[in-house]
mmCIF file of C-alpha atoms in Angstrom:
data_model
loop_
_atom_site.group_PDB
_atom_site.id
_atom_site.type_symbol
_atom_site.label_atom_id
_atom_site.label_comp_id
_atom_site.label_asym_id
_atom_site.label_seq_id
_atom_site.Cartn_x
_atom_site.Cartn_y
_atom_site.Cartn_z
ATOM 1 C CA MET A 14 -0.331 -0.378 -0.294
ATOM 2 C CA PHE A 15 3.323 1.964 0.583
ATOM 3 C CA ASP A 16 4.547 1.319 -2.163
ATOM 4 C CA ARG A 17 1.332 2.742 -4.287
ATOM 5 C CA GLN A 18 1.420 5.718 -2.454
ATOM 6 C CA ASP A 19 5.151 6.913 -2.826
ATOM 7 C CA ASN A 20 4.886 6.304 -6.900
ATOM 8 C CA HIS A 21 2.014 8.140 -7.228
ATOM 9 C CA LEU A 22 3.294 10.736 -5.268
ATOM 10 C CA GLN A 23 6.921 10.395 -7.617
ATOM 11 C CA ALA A 24 4.244 10.648 -10.224
ATOM 12 C CA ASP A 25 2.538 13.628 -9.202
ATOM 13 C CA LEU A 26 5.919 15.682 -8.658
ATOM 14 C CA SER A 27 7.016 14.763 -12.134
ATOM 15 C CA GLU A 28 3.896 15.764 -14.029
ATOM 16 C CA GLY A 29 1.261 17.716 -12.167
ATOM 17 C CA TYR A 30 2.971 19.666 -10.382
ATOM 18 C CA ALA A 31 5.610 20.729 -12.687
ATOM 19 C CA MET A 32 6.356 24.736 -12.551
ATOM 20 C CA PRO A 33 4.837 26.686 -14.811
ATOM 21 C CA SER A 34 5.382 28.955 -17.725
ATOM 22 C CA ARG A 35 5.525 32.744 -17.259
ATOM 23 C CA ILE A 36 2.951 32.946 -19.231
ATOM 24 C CA ARG A 37 0.412 31.072 -18.182
ATOM 25 C CA GLY A 38 1.720 31.131 -14.571
ATOM 26 C CA LEU A 39 1.049 34.475 -11.779
ATOM 27 C CA SER A 40 3.020 36.695 -13.601
ATOM 28 C CA GLY A 41 1.159 36.151 -17.287
ATOM 29 C CA LYS A 42 -2.092 36.658 -14.929
ATOM 30 C CA LEU A 43 -1.259 39.438 -13.329
ATOM 31 C CA LEU A 44 0.145 41.189 -16.677
ATOM 32 C CA TRP A 45 -3.155 40.658 -18.172
ATOM 33 C CA LEU A 46 -5.066 41.560 -15.528
ATOM 34 C CA THR A 47 -2.950 44.633 -15.319
ATOM 35 C CA ILE A 48 -3.832 45.682 -18.885
ATOM 36 C CA ALA A 49 -7.712 44.567 -18.564
ATOM 37 C CA PHE A 50 -8.228 46.825 -15.037
ATOM 38 C CA VAL A 51 -6.526 49.974 -16.923
ATOM 39 C CA MET A 52 -8.306 49.315 -20.165
ATOM 40 C CA LEU A 53 -11.522 49.182 -18.112
ATOM 41 C CA ALA A 54 -10.332 52.197 -15.853
ATOM 42 C CA GLU A 55 -9.765 54.392 -19.184
ATOM 43 C CA ILE A 56 -12.917 53.060 -20.326
ATOM 44 C CA LEU A 57 -15.112 54.516 -17.134
ATOM 45 C CA ILE A 58 -12.637 58.057 -18.025
ATOM 46 C CA PHE A 59 -13.371 58.084 -21.561
ATOM 47 C CA ALA A 60 -17.097 58.711 -21.675
ATOM 48 C CA PRO A 61 -16.802 62.225 -19.510
ATOM 49 C CA SER A 62 -13.909 62.765 -21.037
ATOM 50 C CA VAL A 63 -15.282 62.984 -24.539
ATOM 51 C CA ALA A 64 -18.487 64.506 -23.212
ATOM 52 C CA THR A 65 -15.853 67.703 -21.889
ATOM 53 C CA MET A 66 -14.415 67.588 -25.089
ATOM 54 C CA ARG A 67 -17.752 68.260 -27.365
ATOM 55 C CA GLN A 68 -18.566 70.493 -24.545
ATOM 56 C CA ARG A 69 -15.700 72.787 -25.264
ATOM 57 C CA TRP A 70 -15.289 72.436 -29.062
ATOM 58 C CA LEU A 71 -18.925 73.548 -29.179
ATOM 59 C CA GLN A 72 -18.268 76.507 -26.507
ATOM 60 C CA ASP A 73 -15.389 77.391 -28.534
ATOM 61 C CA ARG A 74 -16.939 77.716 -31.643
ATOM 62 C CA LEU A 75 -20.144 79.442 -30.160
ATOM 63 C CA ASN A 76 -16.812 82.207 -28.456
ATOM 64 C CA THR A 77 -15.508 82.646 -32.089
ATOM 65 C CA ALA A 78 -18.885 83.257 -33.206
ATOM 66 C CA ALA A 79 -20.078 85.698 -30.507
ATOM 67 C CA ALA A 80 -16.833 87.286 -31.547
ATOM 68 C CA ALA A 81 -17.779 88.515 -34.623
ATOM 69 C CA GLY A 82 -21.446 88.818 -33.535
ATOM 70 C CA VAL A 83 -19.825 91.643 -31.417
ATOM 71 C CA VAL A 84 -18.152 93.395 -34.437
ATOM 72 C CA ILE A 85 -20.603 93.269 -36.739
ATOM 73 C CA ASP A 86 -23.490 94.276 -34.010
ATOM 74 C CA GLY A 87 -20.989 97.109 -33.764
ATOM 75 C CA LEU A 88 -21.447 98.140 -37.116
ATOM 76 C CA GLN A 89 -24.940 99.074 -37.739
ATOM 77 C CA PRO A 90 -26.920 100.054 -38.789
ATOM 78 C CA LEU A 91 -25.084 99.004 -41.604
ATOM 79 C CA GLU A 92 -25.022 96.096 -43.163
ATOM 80 C CA LEU A 93 -21.922 94.259 -44.238
ATOM 81 C CA PRO A 94 -21.788 92.625 -47.827
ATOM 82 C CA ARG A 95 -22.668 89.398 -48.889
ATOM 83 C CA ASN A 96 -19.126 88.005 -49.614
ATOM 84 C CA VAL A 97 -18.103 89.288 -46.197
ATOM 85 C CA GLN A 98 -20.886 87.012 -44.251
ATOM 86 C CA GLU A 99 -19.394 84.357 -46.325
ATOM 87 C CA ASP A 100 -16.068 85.046 -45.395
ATOM 88 C CA THR A 101 -17.477 85.592 -41.330
ATOM 89 C CA LEU A 102 -19.566 82.287 -41.801
ATOM 90 C CA THR A 103 -16.192 80.368 -43.300
ATOM 91 C CA THR A 104 -14.281 81.247 -40.479
ATOM 92 C CA THR A 105 -16.822 80.526 -37.408
ATOM 93 C CA GLY A 106 -17.686 77.154 -39.599
ATOM 94 C CA THR A 107 -21.154 78.053 -39.616
ATOM 95 C CA LYS A 108 -24.228 78.836 -41.593
ATOM 96 C CA ALA A 109 -26.040 81.270 -39.570
ATOM 97 C CA ILE A 110 -25.278 83.827 -36.730
ATOM 98 C CA VAL A 111 -27.888 85.337 -34.548
ATOM 99 C CA LEU A 112 -27.019 87.940 -31.512
ATOM 100 C CA ARG A 113 -30.318 88.077 -28.794
ATOM 101 C CA LYS A 114 -29.803 91.514 -26.795
ATOM 102 C CA ASP A 115 -32.736 93.383 -24.957
ATOM 103 C CA GLY A 116 -35.838 91.205 -25.598
ATOM 104 C CA THR A 117 -34.470 91.691 -29.638
ATOM 105 C CA SER A 118 -32.806 89.337 -31.683
ATOM 106 C CA ARG A 119 -30.665 90.030 -34.946
ATOM 107 C CA LEU A 120 -29.338 88.243 -38.146
ATOM 108 C CA LEU A 121 -26.025 89.076 -38.315
ATOM 109 C CA ALA A 122 -24.640 86.483 -41.267
ATOM 110 C CA VAL A 123 -26.171 83.760 -42.724
ATOM 111 C CA THR A 124 -25.645 81.907 -46.345
ATOM 112 C CA GLU A 125 -29.103 80.249 -47.028
ATOM 113 C CA MET A 126 -31.633 80.189 -43.877
ATOM 114 C CA PRO A 127 -32.005 76.415 -43.392
ATOM 115 C CA ASN A 128 -36.107 75.662 -42.730
ATOM 116 C CA GLU A 129 -35.465 73.299 -39.552
ATOM 117 C CA VAL A 130 -33.157 72.172 -37.450
ATOM 118 C CA ASP A 131 -32.233 68.375 -35.662
ATOM 119 C CA ALA A 132 -31.247 69.336 -32.467
ATOM 120 C CA ALA A 133 -30.945 72.192 -29.908
ATOM 121 C CA PHE A 134 -28.215 73.123 -27.510
ATOM 122 C CA ASP A 135 -28.224 75.401 -24.811
ATOM 123 C CA LEU A 136 -24.265 75.451 -23.672
ATOM 124 C CA SER A 137 -25.442 77.487 -20.549
ATOM 125 C CA ASP A 138 -27.701 74.187 -19.222
ATOM 126 C CA TYR A 139 -25.073 71.630 -18.640
ATOM 127 C CA SER A 140 -25.357 68.766 -17.388
ATOM 128 C CA GLU A 141 -22.985 65.498 -17.215
ATOM 129 C CA LEU A 142 -25.656 62.739 -17.627
ATOM 130 C CA GLY A 143 -27.016 64.603 -20.578
ATOM 131 C CA SER A 144 -23.688 65.800 -22.338
ATOM 132 C CA ILE A 145 -22.439 62.326 -22.141
ATOM 133 C CA ARG A 146 -25.683 61.054 -23.672
ATOM 134 C CA ASP A 147 -25.309 63.695 -26.128
ATOM 135 C CA ALA A 148 -21.974 63.118 -27.578
ATOM 136 C CA PHE A 149 -22.593 59.345 -27.525
ATOM 137 C CA TYR A 150 -25.482 60.144 -30.155
ATOM 138 C CA THR A 151 -22.840 62.023 -31.908
ATOM 139 C CA LEU A 152 -20.290 59.364 -32.007
ATOM 140 C CA ILE A 153 -22.724 56.623 -33.063
ATOM 141 C CA PHE A 154 -25.429 57.712 -34.562
ATOM 142 C CA GLY A 155 -24.518 61.111 -35.763
ATOM 143 C CA GLY A 156 -22.436 63.460 -38.611
ATOM 144 C CA ASP A 157 -25.176 64.482 -41.128
ATOM 145 C CA ARG A 158 -27.754 66.030 -38.383
ATOM 146 C CA LEU A 159 -28.141 70.494 -38.543
ATOM 147 C CA LEU A 160 -27.596 71.809 -34.919
ATOM 148 C CA ARG A 161 -28.400 75.020 -33.242
ATOM 149 C CA VAL A 162 -26.066 75.456 -30.648
ATOM 150 C CA TYR A 163 -26.542 78.772 -27.802
ATOM 151 C CA GLY A 164 -25.420 80.629 -25.068
ATOM 152 C CA PRO A 165 -23.973 83.953 -23.605
ATOM 153 C CA ILE A 166 -21.260 85.398 -24.625
ATOM 154 C CA ALA A 167 -19.688 85.911 -21.282
ATOM 155 C CA GLU A 168 -20.390 84.794 -17.887
ATOM 156 C CA GLY A 169 -23.512 86.660 -16.243
ATOM 157 C CA SER A 170 -24.426 88.416 -19.492
ATOM 158 C CA ASP A 171 -27.684 88.674 -20.653
ATOM 159 C CA VAL A 172 -26.420 89.331 -24.258
ATOM 160 C CA THR A 173 -27.309 85.342 -25.605
ATOM 161 C CA VAL A 174 -25.387 84.666 -29.655
ATOM 162 C CA GLU A 175 -26.980 82.041 -31.454
ATOM 163 C CA ILE A 176 -25.279 79.638 -33.941
ATOM 164 C CA VAL A 177 -26.820 77.076 -36.736
ATOM 165 C CA MET A 178 -24.542 74.401 -37.996
ATOM 166 C CA ASP A 179 -23.340 71.211 -39.354
ATOM 167 C CA GLU A 180 -22.952 68.227 -37.011
ATOM 168 C CA ALA A 181 -20.187 66.656 -39.368
ATOM 169 C CA PRO A 182 -17.419 68.274 -38.392
ATOM 170 C CA LEU A 183 -17.634 68.235 -34.121
ATOM 171 C CA ARG A 184 -17.969 64.215 -35.650
ATOM 172 C CA LYS A 185 -14.769 64.094 -36.832
ATOM 173 C CA ALA A 186 -13.610 66.467 -34.420
ATOM 174 C CA MET A 187 -15.085 63.732 -31.535
ATOM 175 C CA LEU A 188 -13.948 60.342 -33.572
ATOM 176 C CA GLY A 189 -10.193 61.910 -33.787
ATOM 177 C CA TYR A 190 -10.180 62.486 -30.183
ATOM 178 C CA ALA A 191 -11.335 59.584 -29.291
ATOM 179 C CA ARG A 192 -8.932 57.061 -31.581
ATOM 180 C CA ASN A 193 -5.953 59.443 -29.661
ATOM 181 C CA ILE A 194 -7.531 58.360 -26.257
ATOM 182 C CA LEU A 195 -7.981 55.075 -27.406
ATOM 183 C CA PHE A 196 -4.200 54.957 -28.249
ATOM 184 C CA VAL A 197 -3.351 56.782 -24.749
ATOM 185 C CA SER A 198 -5.607 54.165 -23.381
ATOM 186 C CA LEU A 199 -3.197 51.678 -24.508
ATOM 187 C CA MET A 200 0.229 53.377 -24.738
ATOM 188 C CA ILE A 201 -1.145 53.393 -20.571
ATOM 189 C CA SER A 202 -2.230 50.209 -19.960
ATOM 190 C CA VAL A 203 1.225 48.112 -21.577
ATOM 191 C CA ILE A 204 3.710 50.717 -19.616
ATOM 192 C CA ALA A 205 1.909 50.504 -16.574
ATOM 193 C CA ALA A 206 1.079 46.543 -17.107
ATOM 194 C CA VAL A 207 4.623 46.199 -17.773
ATOM 195 C CA LEU A 208 5.945 48.141 -14.992
ATOM 196 C CA MET A 209 3.258 46.534 -12.186
ATOM 197 C CA PHE A 210 4.142 43.131 -13.565
ATOM 198 C CA LEU A 211 8.020 43.876 -13.455
ATOM 199 C CA ALA A 212 7.648 45.581 -9.540
ATOM 200 C CA ILE A 213 5.332 42.004 -8.223
ATOM 201 C CA ASN A 214 6.895 39.645 -10.512
ATOM 202 C CA ARG A 215 9.887 41.048 -8.815
ATOM 203 C CA VAL A 216 8.374 41.631 -4.725
ATOM 204 C CA MET A 217 6.148 38.951 -4.965
ATOM 205 C CA ILE A 218 6.027 36.223 -7.853
ATOM 206 C CA MET A 219 9.723 35.263 -7.429
ATOM 207 C CA PRO A 220 9.512 34.455 -3.719
ATOM 208 C CA VAL A 221 6.687 32.463 -4.394
ATOM 209 C CA ARG A 222 8.573 30.541 -6.919
ATOM 210 C CA ARG A 223 11.499 30.277 -4.469
ATOM 211 C CA LEU A 224 9.005 28.527 -2.121
ATOM 212 C CA ALA A 225 7.260 26.142 -4.460
ATOM 213 C CA ARG A 226 10.040 25.323 -6.279
ATOM 214 C CA SER A 227 11.698 24.503 -2.465
ATOM 215 C CA MET A 228 9.024 22.201 -1.731
ATOM 216 C CA GLN A 229 9.157 20.398 -5.081
ATOM 217 C CA VAL A 230 12.628 19.884 -3.994
ATOM 218 C CA PHE A 231 12.436 18.896 -0.691
ATOM 219 C CA ALA A 232 9.881 16.500 -1.985
ATOM 220 C CA GLU A 233 12.442 14.118 -4.656
ATOM 221 C CA ASN A 234 13.992 13.447 -1.348
ATOM 222 C CA PRO A 235 13.252 14.731 2.434
ATOM 223 C CA GLU A 236 16.814 13.532 4.297
ATOM 224 C CA ASP A 237 18.682 15.525 1.830
ATOM 225 C CA PRO A 238 19.736 18.113 4.274
ATOM 226 C CA ALA A 239 21.115 20.314 1.624
ATOM 227 C CA ARG A 240 17.260 20.630 -0.154
ATOM 228 C CA VAL A 241 15.878 22.458 3.172
ATOM 229 C CA LEU A 242 15.079 25.888 2.162
ATOM 230 C CA PRO A 243 17.680 28.623 3.834
ATOM 231 C CA THR A 244 16.175 31.226 5.937
ATOM 232 C CA THR A 245 14.761 33.950 4.196
ATOM 233 C CA VAL A 246 15.234 37.197 5.360
ATOM 234 C CA GLY A 247 12.540 40.118 5.861
ATOM 235 C CA ASN A 248 9.464 40.752 7.777
ATOM 236 C CA ASP A 249 6.891 40.914 4.955
ATOM 237 C CA GLU A 250 3.630 37.630 4.605
ATOM 238 C CA ILE A 251 6.255 35.191 2.075
ATOM 239 C CA ALA A 252 9.335 35.577 4.174
ATOM 240 C CA VAL A 253 7.324 34.715 7.019
ATOM 241 C CA ALA A 254 6.083 31.750 4.987
ATOM 242 C CA GLY A 255 9.527 31.016 3.787
ATOM 243 C CA ARG A 256 11.160 30.749 7.651
ATOM 244 C CA HIS A 257 8.264 28.413 8.534
ATOM 245 C CA LEU A 258 8.462 26.285 5.881
ATOM 246 C CA SER A 259 12.365 25.666 6.437
ATOM 247 C CA ARG A 260 11.242 25.008 9.898
ATOM 248 C CA MET A 261 9.401 22.855 8.937
ATOM 249 C CA GLN A 262 11.184 21.045 6.636
ATOM 250 C CA ASP A 263 13.971 21.062 9.478
ATOM 251 C CA GLN A 264 11.975 18.974 11.929
ATOM 252 C CA LEU A 265 9.955 16.966 9.175
ATOM 253 C CA GLN A 266 13.985 15.824 8.838
ATOM 254 C CA LYS A 267 14.556 15.830 12.681
ATOM 255 C CA THR A 268 11.476 13.243 12.341
ATOM 256 C CA LEU A 269 12.450 10.863 9.851
ATOM 257 C CA ARG A 270 15.906 10.602 11.714
ATOM 258 C CA GLN A 271 14.723 9.707 14.676
ATOM 259 C CA GLN A 272 12.314 7.181 12.965
ATOM 260 C CA LYS A 273 15.202 5.552 11.208
ATOM 261 C CA THR A 274 17.027 5.346 14.480
ATOM 262 C CA LEU A 275 14.139 3.904 16.284
ATOM 263 C CA ALA A 276 13.867 1.516 12.931
ATOM 264 C CA ASP A 277 17.260 0.444 13.077
ATOM 265 C CA LEU A 278 17.097 0.198 17.116
ATOM 266 C CA GLY A 279 14.087 -2.117 16.424
ATOM 267 C CA LEU A 280 15.712 -4.518 14.012
ATOM 268 C CA ALA A 281 18.837 -4.951 16.339
ATOM 269 C CA VAL A 282 16.291 -5.719 19.020
ATOM 270 C CA SER A 283 14.476 -8.380 17.007
ATOM 271 C CA LYS A 284 18.119 -9.720 16.223
ATOM 272 C CA ILE A 285 19.293 -10.082 19.731
ATOM 273 C CA ASN A 286 15.762 -11.765 21.139
ATOM 274 C CA HIS A 287 16.275 -13.884 17.762
ATOM 275 C CA ASP A 288 19.293 -14.965 19.180
ATOM 276 C CA MET A 289 18.209 -14.485 22.667
ATOM 277 C CA ARG A 290 14.944 -16.864 22.110
ATOM 278 C CA ASN A 291 17.620 -19.645 20.413
ATOM 279 C CA ILE A 292 20.135 -19.441 23.511
ATOM 280 C CA LEU A 293 16.694 -20.039 25.989
ATOM 281 C CA ALA A 294 15.580 -22.790 24.180
ATOM 282 C CA SER A 295 18.738 -24.843 24.426
ATOM 283 C CA ALA A 296 18.104 -23.862 28.119
ATOM 284 C CA GLN A 297 14.787 -25.320 28.366
ATOM 285 C CA LEU A 298 15.543 -28.098 26.647
ATOM 286 C CA MET A 299 18.584 -28.312 29.194
ATOM 287 C CA SER A 300 16.252 -27.838 32.098
ATOM 288 C CA ASP A 301 14.037 -30.011 31.690
ATOM 289 C CA ARG A 302 16.448 -33.141 32.200
ATOM 290 C CA LEU A 303 17.297 -31.405 35.572
ATOM 291 C CA VAL A 304 12.906 -32.873 36.447
ATOM 292 C CA ASP A 305 14.188 -36.534 36.167
ATOM 293 C CA VAL A 306 16.931 -35.986 38.472
ATOM 294 C CA ASP A 307 16.361 -37.378 41.630
ATOM 295 C CA ASP A 308 18.503 -34.625 43.671
ATOM 296 C CA PRO A 309 16.083 -32.751 46.392
ATOM 297 C CA LEU A 310 17.798 -29.552 46.190
ATOM 298 C CA VAL A 311 17.289 -29.767 42.104
ATOM 299 C CA LYS A 312 13.869 -30.372 42.242
ATOM 300 C CA SER A 313 12.980 -27.683 44.384
ATOM 301 C CA PHE A 314 14.246 -25.096 42.103
ATOM 302 C CA ALA A 315 13.744 -27.050 38.825
ATOM 303 C CA PRO A 316 10.223 -25.803 38.455
ATOM 304 C CA LYS A 317 11.205 -22.111 39.038
ATOM 305 C CA LEU A 318 13.407 -22.382 36.681
ATOM 306 C CA LEU A 319 11.609 -23.835 33.976
ATOM 307 C CA ARG A 320 9.163 -21.135 34.759
ATOM 308 C CA THR A 321 11.659 -18.469 34.329
ATOM 309 C CA ILE A 322 12.890 -20.078 31.232
ATOM 310 C CA ASP A 323 9.621 -20.065 29.770
ATOM 311 C CA ARG A 324 8.383 -16.433 30.917
ATOM 312 C CA ALA A 325 11.832 -15.301 29.106
ATOM 313 C CA VAL A 326 11.154 -17.297 25.574
ATOM 314 C CA GLY A 327 7.209 -16.290 25.319
ATOM 315 C CA TYR A 328 8.881 -12.235 26.110
ATOM 316 C CA THR A 329 11.414 -12.753 23.192
ATOM 317 C CA SER A 330 8.357 -14.235 21.579
ATOM 318 C CA GLU A 331 6.776 -11.291 22.328
ATOM 319 C CA VAL A 332 9.384 -8.921 21.151
ATOM 320 C CA LEU A 333 9.401 -10.567 17.474
ATOM 321 C CA SER A 334 5.694 -10.707 17.291
ATOM 322 C CA TYR A 335 6.212 -7.047 18.009
ATOM 323 C CA GLY A 336 8.659 -5.667 15.622
ATOM 324 C CA GLN A 337 6.610 -7.832 13.048
ATOM 325 C CA THR A 338 3.392 -5.807 13.571
ATOM 326 C CA SER A 339 1.887 -8.851 14.813
ATOM 327 C CA GLU A 340 1.652 -8.010 18.354
ATOM 328 C CA ALA A 341 -0.157 -11.087 20.119
ATOM 329 C CA GLU A 342 -3.545 -10.444 22.188
ATOM 330 C CA PRO A 343 -3.623 -10.393 25.617
ATOM 331 C CA ARG A 344 -4.831 -13.515 27.213
ATOM 332 C CA ARG A 345 -6.816 -12.730 30.436
ATOM 333 C CA ARG A 346 -6.712 -16.046 32.709
ATOM 334 C CA ARG A 347 -7.489 -16.354 36.684
ATOM 335 C CA PHE A 348 -5.016 -17.760 38.892
ATOM 336 C CA LEU A 349 -4.244 -18.150 42.881
ATOM 337 C CA LEU A 350 -2.963 -15.282 44.705
ATOM 338 C CA SER A 351 -1.177 -17.414 46.803
ATOM 339 C CA GLU A 352 1.208 -18.864 44.434
ATOM 340 C CA VAL A 353 2.330 -15.225 42.471
ATOM 341 C CA CYS A 354 3.182 -14.455 46.255
ATOM 342 C CA GLN A 355 5.109 -17.530 46.909
ATOM 343 C CA GLU A 356 7.145 -17.126 44.099
ATOM 344 C CA VAL A 357 7.887 -13.842 44.426
ATOM 345 C CA ARG A 358 9.046 -15.194 48.021
ATOM 346 C CA ASP A 359 10.758 -17.558 46.551
#
């Protein structure tokens, strides 16, 4: 039975417990987990980042149109020539610029007035969730809409500027920004993963592999003192585990040496008892002849001598039986206490 267990253990050590490669081991798992978590963090940051970029892009376009509108409004009552209006709209990237002041609206520049717009956005009424929703709608479904964007020309001002513009330039800018964010996120993920991989591999993975290798080598030959893990220096959990492992290996080697010593001692005792049984058997044969002697003195101590030799023979037989892991069961019997007292007195 023990031979089969030893064979299974050796098979496990040689096949099932082989050290994994760095890609399939803890190092590889740590690398991929780091990349995944950094990318997840970048994705969570991506949504508000794109929404902020869209808000800023529209605000810059509105500020440019507001600056041009203030200049044009200062030229009243003159009207701008058509070519100047077209240049202004081309420069600001709009189709129409409207200035609202003192409860009145003035169309400052327009190429051709559209019949209707597809969506309107008030930049003064900003909300995170709404901005994220509008940003993703533009990225996924937008590009062909006509937008109306309006807001105050300055913080706290009553003057409002309104522009009409195509959504295509906004979507193009957002797609470029998203590509840049994706590239930067990927680079950050790879760099962070490599740095974290190198750091944790040095601090954790290498000591763990050292412990695993020590256990594997020690299991191949537990009696070899050279296979005991050297004492680990440090105060972290892995160092403490290394010291416990080293102490356990030392204790196990001491136990194995004690068991081997006891086994050798048992073998020696068995040999001695075997020889003693042979000697006592010869003595028993000679003592049996004492019973036939007519000398009264000999007849008086011959039975005691025979009982003593019989006990010695029985004792050696029991020791030999114990060494063979087949110790005899205790036998209960009744006897006269007076006989025992008489034997002790004699």
